[in-house]
Amino acid sequence: MKTQVGIIGGGPSGLLLSQLLHLQGIETVVLERHSREYVLARIRAGVLEHGFAALMREAQAAERMDREGEIHDGFFIAHDGIKDRVDLKGLTGGNSVVIYGQTELTRDLYDGRDKLGGIVVHNAEDVKPHDLESSRPYLTYRKGDELVRVDCDYLIGCDGFHGVSRKSIPKDKITEFDRVYPFGWLGVLSRTKPVSPELIYATHERGFALCSLRSQVLSRYYIQVPLKDSVQEWPDDRFWEELKRRLPPDVAAAMITGASIEKSIAPLRSFVAEPMRFGNLFLAGDAAHIVPPTGARGLNSAASDIFYLYHALVDHYKKKDDRGLDGYSQKALARVWKGQRFSWWMTMLLHRFPDSSTFDRRLQETELAYLFSSQKALASLAENYVGLPF
Ligand code: APR
Ligand code: PHB
């Protein structure tokens, strides 16, 4: 096979980039190791910055998001038995976020690829990038016992944290920055009416909790748990009891509980790989960076990588202008690190750290007190949450 842009990974990053490029007449091939059903079975976060929502519209894949997604103008932080609201719209001159499950968004992107006749190869095994530093890099993959080669101009690693692309870069050409947090998030999906019309991030001496939603009939809840915990130790009753203990009394009293239809524990990690380019291989999304979910930046950090790559590749093919490609890593990392900072800050603000000192605890309490005493501090939180400019 031959194409212009070879993309490894059929998650949100890879699908969005291939859709955007296709609409500009640029050929792509997406190689996805799993089936479409497998990819769509993943439960992921659902808070989209307005910049991501705009990209989905430009990709002609936003019709259902605009119809079914919920616009949220604010969210709550619960502490000391009360809820304080962060007025995103008021603090950012009118910006907000869209609540729309990543599973649905990925489904819409797959439908978009189908409509345009985009090439997404599923169950592509043993995908390997080759000749990264040559002007004719290529991909190989196995389909059954057949070995297929795809000649490309450029390779884009959208294959997530555990993908092959970052690991194909020589160790002496890449630097990794890493922080692992000493707890995880136990998440539950339930077909119940959400307890609150807007998200509630709760900090409590027993640990962090989050009340989120996918729709008015599908709730998503999380509680911070020790890393050693397993899902088996958290039957539904125990989960609901613990969640309610971490929420203000009025919220706990209003909580509608129900059977969990999905339950999993995810570790929290901050990670960045620099640079995000090696030869003609570019990294984007989780392949290059991971954030703890506290600030809902995961998918949104991928959005700016895709935005920069999309424009850089269009400039290359339509104007023979390579400044976007040459400046990609530096430009992408500048915004990636701002997303890292915000996610780290929200995580430090709201979680209980097992080894924190009394001084740490006072600092945490003071950070929260300062936040709600200063419109400027709240505006800083709000501008990060709705999304810094691309
Ligand atoms: N070959 C082909 N495909 C691969 C390989 C490989 N070696 N390794 C991983 N993949 C596929 C995965 O199956 C997955 O579908 O790459 C895709 C990567 O998708 P994501 O992990 O979702 O990463 P990304 O598209 O960057 O989206 C980032 O998704 O995981 C969430 O929290 C993350 O919200 C963020 C968003
Ligand atoms: C979710 O709905 O899954 C969610 C929302 C906000 C977050 C993290 C996860 O910060």
CSV table of C-alpha atoms and ligand atoms in Angstrom, one decimal:
chain,number,residue,atom,x,y,z
A,1,MET,CA,0.0,0.0,0.0
A,2,LYS,CA,1.1,3.6,-0.4
A,3,THR,CA,-0.4,6.7,1.3
A,4,GLN,CA,0.7,10.2,2.3
A,5,VAL,CA,0.2,10.0,6.1
A,6,GLY,CA,0.4,6.7,7.9
A,7,ILE,CA,-1.4,6.8,11.3
A,8,ILE,CA,-0.8,4.2,14.1
A,9,GLY,CA,-3.9,3.9,16.4
A,10,GLY,CA,-7.6,4.2,15.8
A,11,GLY,CA,-8.5,6.0,19.0
A,12,PRO,CA,-9.9,9.5,19.1
A,13,SER,CA,-6.5,11.1,18.1
A,14,GLY,CA,-5.9,8.9,15.1
A,15,LEU,CA,-9.4,9.0,13.8
A,16,LEU,CA,-9.8,12.8,14.2
A,17,LEU,CA,-6.6,13.5,12.4
A,18,SER,CA,-7.4,11.2,9.5
A,19,GLN,CA,-10.9,12.7,9.2
A,20,LEU,CA,-9.6,16.2,9.1
A,21,LEU,CA,-6.8,15.4,6.6
A,22,HIS,CA,-9.2,13.5,4.3
A,23,LEU,CA,-11.5,16.5,4.1
A,24,GLN,CA,-8.4,18.4,2.8
A,25,GLY,CA,-7.7,15.8,0.2
A,26,ILE,CA,-4.7,14.3,2.0
A,27,GLU,CA,-4.6,10.5,2.0
A,28,THR,CA,-4.2,8.6,5.2
A,29,VAL,CA,-4.3,5.0,6.4
A,30,VAL,CA,-5.1,4.2,10.1
A,31,LEU,CA,-3.7,0.9,11.5
A,32,GLU,CA,-5.6,-0.2,14.7
A,33,ARG,CA,-4.5,-3.3,16.5
A,34,HIS,CA,-8.0,-4.1,17.9
A,35,SER,CA,-11.4,-4.5,16.4
A,36,ARG,CA,-13.8,-1.5,16.3
A,37,GLU,CA,-16.0,-3.2,18.9
A,38,TYR,CA,-13.1,-3.5,21.3
A,39,VAL,CA,-12.1,0.2,20.8
A,40,LEU,CA,-15.7,1.2,21.4
A,41,ALA,CA,-16.1,-0.9,24.5
A,42,ARG,CA,-13.6,1.4,26.4
A,43,ILE,CA,-15.2,3.7,29.0
A,44,ARG,CA,-13.4,7.0,29.1
A,45,ALA,CA,-14.0,10.5,30.4
A,46,GLY,CA,-16.4,12.9,28.8
A,47,VAL,CA,-15.5,16.6,29.3
A,48,LEU,CA,-14.7,18.3,26.0
A,49,GLU,CA,-13.1,21.8,25.7
A,50,HIS,CA,-14.8,24.1,23.3
A,51,GLY,CA,-11.6,23.8,21.1
A,52,PHE,CA,-12.1,20.1,20.8
A,53,ALA,CA,-15.8,20.5,20.0
A,54,ALA,CA,-14.9,22.9,17.3
A,55,LEU,CA,-12.4,20.4,15.8
A,56,MET,CA,-15.2,17.7,15.8
A,57,ARG,CA,-17.4,20.1,13.9
A,58,GLU,CA,-14.7,20.9,11.4
A,59,ALA,CA,-14.2,17.1,11.0
A,60,GLN,CA,-18.0,16.8,10.1
A,61,ALA,CA,-18.4,14.4,13.0
A,62,ALA,CA,-20.2,16.6,15.6
A,63,GLU,CA,-23.8,16.3,14.6
A,64,ARG,CA,-24.7,13.8,17.4
A,65,MET,CA,-22.4,15.6,19.9
A,66,ASP,CA,-24.2,18.9,19.3
A,67,ARG,CA,-27.6,17.1,19.6
A,68,GLU,CA,-26.9,14.9,22.6
A,69,GLY,CA,-24.0,16.5,24.3
A,70,GLU,CA,-24.7,18.8,27.3
A,71,ILE,CA,-23.3,22.3,27.5
A,72,HIS,CA,-22.0,22.9,31.1
A,73,ASP,CA,-21.4,26.5,32.2
A,74,GLY,CA,-19.9,25.5,35.5
A,75,PHE,CA,-19.1,22.8,38.0
A,76,PHE,CA,-18.9,22.5,41.8
A,77,ILE,CA,-16.1,21.8,44.3
A,78,ALA,CA,-17.5,20.2,47.5
A,79,HIS,CA,-15.5,20.7,50.7
A,80,ASP,CA,-16.2,20.9,54.4
A,81,GLY,CA,-19.8,19.8,53.9
A,82,ILE,CA,-20.6,22.6,51.4
A,83,LYS,CA,-20.5,23.1,47.5
A,84,ASP,CA,-18.9,26.1,45.9
A,85,ARG,CA,-19.6,26.7,42.2
A,86,VAL,CA,-17.0,27.5,39.6
A,87,ASP,CA,-18.8,29.7,37.1
A,88,LEU,CA,-16.9,28.8,33.9
A,89,LYS,CA,-19.1,30.9,31.6
A,90,GLY,CA,-18.9,34.0,33.8
A,91,LEU,CA,-15.2,33.7,34.6
A,92,THR,CA,-14.1,33.1,31.0
A,93,GLY,CA,-16.3,35.7,29.1
A,94,GLY,CA,-18.8,33.0,27.9
A,95,ASN,CA,-16.8,29.8,27.4
A,96,SER,CA,-18.1,26.4,28.6
A,97,VAL,CA,-17.5,22.7,28.1
A,98,VAL,CA,-19.4,19.9,26.4
A,99,ILE,CA,-20.2,16.8,28.4
A,100,TYR,CA,-20.2,13.9,25.8
A,101,GLY,CA,-18.8,10.4,26.4
A,102,GLN,CA,-15.5,9.6,24.6
A,103,THR,CA,-17.0,6.3,23.6
A,104,GLU,CA,-19.7,8.2,21.7
A,105,LEU,CA,-17.2,10.6,20.2
A,106,THR,CA,-15.1,7.7,19.0
A,107,ARG,CA,-18.2,6.1,17.5
A,108,ASP,CA,-19.0,9.3,15.7
A,109,LEU,CA,-15.5,9.5,14.3
A,110,TYR,CA,-15.7,6.0,13.0
A,111,ASP,CA,-19.0,6.8,11.3
A,112,GLY,CA,-17.3,9.9,9.8
A,113,ARG,CA,-14.5,7.7,8.4
A,114,ASP,CA,-17.0,5.3,7.0
A,115,LYS,CA,-19.0,8.1,5.3
A,116,LEU,CA,-15.8,9.4,3.6
A,117,GLY,CA,-14.6,5.9,2.8
A,118,GLY,CA,-11.6,6.4,5.0
A,119,ILE,CA,-9.1,3.5,5.3
A,120,VAL,CA,-9.0,2.1,8.9
A,121,VAL,CA,-7.4,-1.3,9.1
A,122,HIS,CA,-8.6,-3.2,12.2
A,123,ASN,CA,-6.9,-6.1,13.9
A,124,ALA,CA,-3.6,-4.9,12.4
A,125,GLU,CA,-1.1,-7.0,14.3
A,126,ASP,CA,2.5,-6.3,15.0
A,127,VAL,CA,2.5,-2.8,13.5
A,128,LYS,CA,6.0,-1.5,13.1
A,129,PRO,CA,7.3,1.9,11.9
A,130,HIS,CA,10.5,1.7,9.7
A,131,ASP,CA,13.1,4.1,8.3
A,132,LEU,CA,11.9,6.9,10.6
A,133,GLU,CA,14.7,9.3,9.5
A,134,SER,CA,14.4,8.6,5.8
A,135,SER,CA,12.2,10.6,3.4
A,136,ARG,CA,10.4,7.3,2.6
A,137,PRO,CA,9.4,5.9,6.0
A,138,TYR,CA,7.0,3.0,6.0
A,139,LEU,CA,4.8,0.8,8.2
A,140,THR,CA,4.4,-2.9,8.3
A,141,TYR,CA,1.7,-5.0,9.9
A,142,ARG,CA,0.5,-8.5,9.9
A,143,LYS,CA,-3.0,-9.5,8.8
A,144,GLY,CA,-3.2,-13.2,9.6
A,145,ASP,CA,-0.1,-14.7,8.1
A,146,GLU,CA,0.3,-11.9,5.4
A,147,LEU,CA,2.9,-9.2,6.0
A,148,VAL,CA,1.7,-5.8,4.6
A,149,ARG,CA,3.9,-2.8,3.9
A,150,VAL,CA,2.5,0.8,3.8
A,151,ASP,CA,4.8,3.4,2.2
A,152,CYS,CA,4.2,6.9,3.6
A,153,ASP,CA,5.5,10.4,3.6
A,154,TYR,CA,4.9,10.8,7.3
A,155,LEU,CA,4.1,8.5,10.3
A,156,ILE,CA,1.9,9.7,13.1
A,157,GLY,CA,2.0,7.8,16.4
A,158,CYS,CA,-1.6,8.0,17.8
A,159,ASP,CA,-1.2,4.6,19.5
A,160,GLY,CA,-1.6,5.7,23.1
A,161,PHE,CA,0.6,5.2,26.1
A,162,HIS,CA,1.3,1.5,25.5
A,163,GLY,CA,1.8,1.9,21.8
A,164,VAL,CA,4.7,1.0,19.6
A,165,SER,CA,5.6,4.5,18.1
A,166,ARG,CA,7.2,6.1,21.2
A,167,LYS,CA,9.2,2.9,21.8
A,168,SER,CA,10.5,3.0,18.2
A,169,ILE,CA,12.5,6.2,19.0
A,170,PRO,CA,16.1,5.5,20.1
A,171,LYS,CA,16.4,5.8,23.9
A,172,ASP,CA,19.1,8.5,23.5
A,173,LYS,CA,16.8,10.6,21.4
A,174,ILE,CA,13.9,10.9,23.8
A,175,THR,CA,13.5,12.2,27.4
A,176,GLU,CA,10.6,11.0,29.6
A,177,PHE,CA,9.1,13.0,32.5
A,178,ASP,CA,7.0,10.9,34.9
A,179,ARG,CA,5.0,11.1,38.1
A,180,VAL,CA,3.0,8.3,39.6
A,181,TYR,CA,0.4,9.2,42.2
A,182,PRO,CA,0.0,7.0,45.3
A,183,PHE,CA,-3.7,6.2,44.7
A,184,GLY,CA,-6.2,5.3,42.0
A,185,TRP,CA,-9.7,6.1,41.0
A,186,LEU,CA,-12.5,3.5,41.4
A,187,GLY,CA,-15.1,4.4,38.7
A,188,VAL,CA,-18.7,3.2,38.4
A,189,LEU,CA,-21.1,3.7,35.6
A,190,SER,CA,-24.8,3.3,36.6
A,191,ARG,CA,-28.2,3.7,34.8
A,192,THR,CA,-29.3,6.3,37.3
A,193,LYS,CA,-30.3,9.9,37.2
A,194,PRO,CA,-27.2,12.0,38.0
A,195,VAL,CA,-27.2,13.5,41.5
A,196,SER,CA,-26.3,16.9,40.2
A,197,PRO,CA,-26.9,18.7,36.8
A,198,GLU,CA,-23.3,19.8,37.0
A,199,LEU,CA,-20.1,17.9,38.0
A,200,ILE,CA,-19.1,17.9,41.6
A,201,TYR,CA,-15.5,17.4,42.5
A,202,ALA,CA,-15.4,16.6,46.2
A,203,THR,CA,-12.4,16.8,48.6
A,204,HIS,CA,-12.8,15.0,51.9
A,205,GLU,CA,-10.6,13.6,54.7
A,206,ARG,CA,-11.6,10.1,53.5
A,207,GLY,CA,-10.4,11.0,50.0
A,208,PHE,CA,-11.5,12.5,46.7
A,209,ALA,CA,-14.8,11.8,45.0
A,210,LEU,CA,-16.3,12.9,41.7
A,211,CYS,CA,-20.0,13.0,40.6
A,212,SER,CA,-20.1,13.1,36.8
A,213,LEU,CA,-22.6,12.0,34.1
A,214,ARG,CA,-22.9,10.7,30.5
A,215,SER,CA,-26.6,11.7,30.1
A,216,GLN,CA,-29.7,12.4,32.2
A,217,VAL,CA,-30.1,8.6,32.6
A,218,LEU,CA,-26.4,7.5,32.9
A,219,SER,CA,-24.3,8.6,35.8
A,220,ARG,CA,-20.5,8.3,36.3
A,221,TYR,CA,-19.0,8.4,39.8
A,222,TYR,CA,-15.5,8.0,41.1
A,223,ILE,CA,-13.8,7.7,44.5
A,224,GLN,CA,-10.1,7.8,45.3
A,225,VAL,CA,-8.9,4.4,46.5
A,226,PRO,CA,-5.5,3.0,47.6
A,227,LEU,CA,-3.4,1.6,44.8
A,228,LYS,CA,-3.5,-1.9,46.5
A,229,ASP,CA,-7.3,-2.1,46.2
A,230,SER,CA,-9.0,-4.3,43.7
A,231,VAL,CA,-12.5,-4.0,42.2
A,232,GLN,CA,-13.5,-7.3,44.0
A,233,GLU,CA,-13.1,-5.4,47.3
A,234,TRP,CA,-15.7,-2.8,46.3
A,235,PRO,CA,-19.2,-4.4,45.9
A,236,ASP,CA,-21.8,-1.8,44.8
A,237,ASP,CA,-23.2,-1.3,48.3
A,238,ARG,CA,-19.8,-0.5,49.7
A,239,PHE,CA,-19.0,1.9,46.8
A,240,TRP,CA,-22.3,3.9,47.2
A,241,GLU,CA,-21.8,4.1,51.0
A,242,GLU,CA,-18.3,5.4,50.7
A,243,LEU,CA,-19.2,7.9,47.9
A,244,LYS,CA,-22.0,9.4,50.0
A,245,ARG,CA,-19.7,9.7,53.0
A,246,ARG,CA,-17.4,12.0,51.0
A,247,LEU,CA,-20.2,14.3,49.7
A,248,PRO,CA,-22.1,17.1,51.5
A,249,PRO,CA,-25.1,15.8,53.4
A,250,ASP,CA,-27.7,17.3,51.0
A,251,VAL,CA,-25.9,15.7,48.0
A,252,ALA,CA,-25.6,12.3,49.7
A,253,ALA,CA,-29.3,12.4,50.6
A,254,ALA,CA,-30.3,13.1,47.0
A,255,MET,CA,-28.0,10.3,45.6
A,256,ILE,CA,-29.9,7.8,43.5
A,257,THR,CA,-28.0,4.5,43.7
A,258,GLY,CA,-28.2,1.5,41.3
A,259,ALA,CA,-26.4,-1.5,39.9
A,260,SER,CA,-23.0,-0.7,38.4
A,261,ILE,CA,-22.8,-1.6,34.7
A,262,GLU,CA,-19.1,-0.9,34.6
A,263,LYS,CA,-16.6,-0.8,37.5
A,264,SER,CA,-12.9,-0.3,37.2
A,265,ILE,CA,-9.9,1.1,39.1
A,266,ALA,CA,-7.5,3.3,37.1
A,267,PRO,CA,-4.1,4.5,38.3
A,268,LEU,CA,-3.2,8.2,38.2
A,269,ARG,CA,-0.1,9.2,36.3
A,270,SER,CA,1.6,12.3,34.8
A,271,PHE,CA,3.8,11.6,31.8
A,272,VAL,CA,5.5,13.6,29.0
A,273,ALA,CA,7.9,12.4,26.3
A,274,GLU,CA,10.1,15.0,24.6
A,275,PRO,CA,10.5,15.7,21.8
A,276,MET,CA,7.2,14.7,20.1
A,277,ARG,CA,9.0,14.2,16.7
A,278,PHE,CA,11.8,11.9,15.5
A,279,GLY,CA,12.7,12.1,11.8
A,280,ASN,CA,9.4,11.7,10.0
A,281,LEU,CA,7.6,10.1,13.0
A,282,PHE,CA,5.3,12.5,15.0
A,283,LEU,CA,3.8,11.6,18.3
A,284,ALA,CA,0.3,12.8,19.3
A,285,GLY,CA,-2.1,12.3,22.2
A,286,ASP,CA,-1.6,9.6,24.8
A,287,ALA,CA,1.4,8.3,22.8
A,288,ALA,CA,3.3,11.3,24.0
A,289,HIS,CA,1.6,12.4,27.2
A,290,ILE,CA,-0.7,11.2,30.0
A,291,VAL,CA,-2.4,13.3,32.7
A,292,PRO,CA,-4.3,12.3,35.9
A,293,PRO,CA,-8.0,12.5,35.1
A,294,THR,CA,-8.7,15.1,37.8
A,295,GLY,CA,-8.6,18.1,35.4
A,296,ALA,CA,-10.4,16.2,32.5
A,297,ARG,CA,-7.4,17.1,30.2
A,298,GLY,CA,-6.7,13.7,28.7
A,299,LEU,CA,-8.6,13.9,25.4
A,300,ASN,CA,-8.3,17.7,25.4
A,301,SER,CA,-4.5,17.6,25.4
A,302,ALA,CA,-4.7,15.3,22.3
A,303,ALA,CA,-6.9,17.9,20.6
A,304,SER,CA,-4.2,20.6,20.4
A,305,ASP,CA,-1.6,18.0,19.1
A,306,ILE,CA,-4.1,17.0,16.3
A,307,PHE,CA,-4.9,20.7,15.6
A,308,TYR,CA,-1.2,21.6,15.1
A,309,LEU,CA,-0.4,18.4,13.1
A,310,TYR,CA,-3.5,18.9,10.9
A,311,HIS,CA,-2.5,22.5,9.9
A,312,ALA,CA,1.2,21.6,9.6
A,313,LEU,CA,0.4,18.8,7.1
A,314,VAL,CA,-2.1,20.9,5.1
A,315,ASP,CA,0.6,23.7,4.9
A,316,HIS,CA,3.2,21.1,3.7
A,317,TYR,CA,1.0,19.5,1.0
A,318,LYS,CA,-0.8,22.6,-0.2
A,319,LYS,CA,1.8,25.4,0.3
A,320,LYS,CA,5.1,23.4,0.5
A,321,ASP,CA,5.5,25.2,3.8
A,322,ASP,CA,7.2,23.0,6.5
A,323,ARG,CA,7.3,25.5,9.3
A,324,GLY,CA,4.4,23.9,11.1
A,325,LEU,CA,6.0,20.4,10.9
A,326,ASP,CA,9.4,21.8,12.0
A,327,GLY,CA,7.8,23.7,14.9
A,328,TYR,CA,5.3,21.0,15.9
A,329,SER,CA,7.1,19.5,18.9
A,330,GLN,CA,8.0,22.7,20.5
A,331,LYS,CA,4.5,24.2,20.0
A,332,ALA,CA,2.6,21.0,21.1
A,333,LEU,CA,4.8,20.6,24.2
A,334,ALA,CA,4.2,24.2,25.3
A,335,ARG,CA,0.4,23.5,25.6
A,336,VAL,CA,0.9,19.9,26.8
A,337,TRP,CA,2.9,21.1,29.8
A,338,LYS,CA,0.2,23.7,30.7
A,339,GLY,CA,-2.3,20.8,30.7
A,340,GLN,CA,0.2,18.8,32.9
A,341,ARG,CA,0.5,21.7,35.3
A,342,PHE,CA,-3.3,22.1,35.6
A,343,SER,CA,-4.0,18.4,36.0
A,344,TRP,CA,-1.2,18.1,38.6
A,345,TRP,CA,-2.6,21.2,40.5
A,346,MET,CA,-6.2,19.9,40.6
A,347,THR,CA,-4.9,16.5,41.8
A,348,MET,CA,-2.8,18.0,44.5
A,349,LEU,CA,-5.7,20.3,45.6
A,350,LEU,CA,-8.4,17.6,45.9
A,351,HIS,CA,-6.8,14.3,46.9
A,352,ARG,CA,-5.6,13.0,50.2
A,353,PHE,CA,-2.0,12.0,50.0
A,354,PRO,CA,-1.1,9.1,52.3
A,355,ASP,CA,2.3,10.5,53.3
A,356,SER,CA,1.3,14.2,53.5
A,357,SER,CA,2.6,16.1,56.5
A,358,THR,CA,0.5,18.5,58.6
A,359,PHE,CA,2.2,21.3,56.8
A,360,ASP,CA,1.0,19.8,53.4
A,361,ARG,CA,-2.5,19.6,54.7
A,362,ARG,CA,-2.5,23.2,55.8
A,363,LEU,CA,-1.2,24.2,52.4
A,364,GLN,CA,-4.0,22.3,50.7
A,365,GLU,CA,-6.6,23.9,52.9
A,366,THR,CA,-5.1,27.3,52.2
A,367,GLU,CA,-5.0,26.7,48.5
A,368,LEU,CA,-8.7,25.9,48.6
A,369,ALA,CA,-9.5,28.9,50.8
A,370,TYR,CA,-7.5,31.2,48.6
A,371,LEU,CA,-9.2,29.8,45.4
A,372,PHE,CA,-12.7,30.7,46.7
A,373,SER,CA,-11.6,34.1,48.1
A,374,SER,CA,-10.2,35.4,44.8
A,375,GLN,CA,-12.1,35.9,41.5
A,376,LYS,CA,-8.7,36.0,39.8
A,377,ALA,CA,-7.7,32.6,41.2
A,378,LEU,CA,-11.1,31.2,40.1
A,379,ALA,CA,-10.6,32.7,36.7
A,380,SER,CA,-7.3,31.0,36.4
A,381,LEU,CA,-8.9,27.6,37.2
A,382,ALA,CA,-11.8,28.3,34.8
A,383,GLU,CA,-9.6,29.4,31.8
A,384,ASN,CA,-7.6,26.1,32.1
A,385,TYR,CA,-10.8,24.0,32.6
A,386,VAL,CA,-12.6,25.3,29.4
A,387,GLY,CA,-9.3,25.0,27.5
A,388,LEU,CA,-6.3,27.3,26.9
A,389,PRO,CA,-6.1,28.6,23.3
A,390,PHE,CA,-4.5,26.3,20.7
B,1,APR,N1,-0.6,-0.9,16.8
B,1,APR,C1,-1.8,-0.4,16.4
B,1,APR,N2,-2.7,0.2,17.2
B,1,APR,C2,-2.3,0.4,18.5
B,1,APR,C3,-1.1,-0.1,19.0
B,1,APR,C4,-0.2,-0.7,18.1
B,1,APR,N3,1.0,-1.2,18.5
B,1,APR,N4,-1.0,0.2,20.3
B,1,APR,C5,-2.1,0.8,20.7
B,1,APR,N5,-2.9,0.9,19.6
B,1,APR,C6,-4.3,1.5,19.5
B,1,APR,C7,-5.1,1.2,20.7
B,1,APR,O1,-5.8,0.0,20.5
B,1,APR,C8,-6.1,2.5,20.7
B,1,APR,O2,-7.2,2.2,20.0
B,1,APR,O3,-4.1,2.9,19.5
B,1,APR,C9,-5.2,3.6,20.1
B,1,APR,C10,-4.8,4.6,21.1
B,1,APR,O4,-6.0,5.3,21.5
B,1,APR,P1,-6.0,6.0,23.0
B,1,APR,O5,-5.2,5.2,23.9
B,1,APR,O6,-7.4,6.3,23.3
B,1,APR,O7,-5.2,7.4,22.8
B,1,APR,P2,-5.6,8.7,22.0
B,1,APR,O8,-6.3,8.3,20.7
B,1,APR,O9,-4.4,9.5,22.0
B,1,APR,O10,-6.7,9.3,22.9
B,1,APR,C11,-6.4,10.0,24.0
B,1,APR,O11,-8.1,8.6,25.0
B,1,APR,O12,-7.2,6.9,26.3
B,1,APR,C12,-7.9,8.1,26.4
B,1,APR,O13,-7.3,9.2,28.4
B,1,APR,C13,-7.0,9.1,27.0
B,1,APR,O14,-8.7,10.7,26.8
B,1,APR,C14,-7.5,10.3,26.3
B,1,APR,C15,-7.6,9.9,24.9
B,2,PHB,C1,-15.9,11.5,33.6
B,2,PHB,O1,-17.1,11.9,33.4
B,2,PHB,O2,-15.5,10.3,33.4
B,2,PHB,C2,-14.9,12.5,34.1
B,2,PHB,C3,-15.3,13.9,34.2
B,2,PHB,C4,-14.4,14.8,34.7
B,2,PHB,C5,-13.1,14.4,35.1
B,2,PHB,C6,-12.7,13.1,35.0
B,2,PHB,C7,-13.7,12.1,34.5
B,2,PHB,O3,-12.2,15.3,35.5
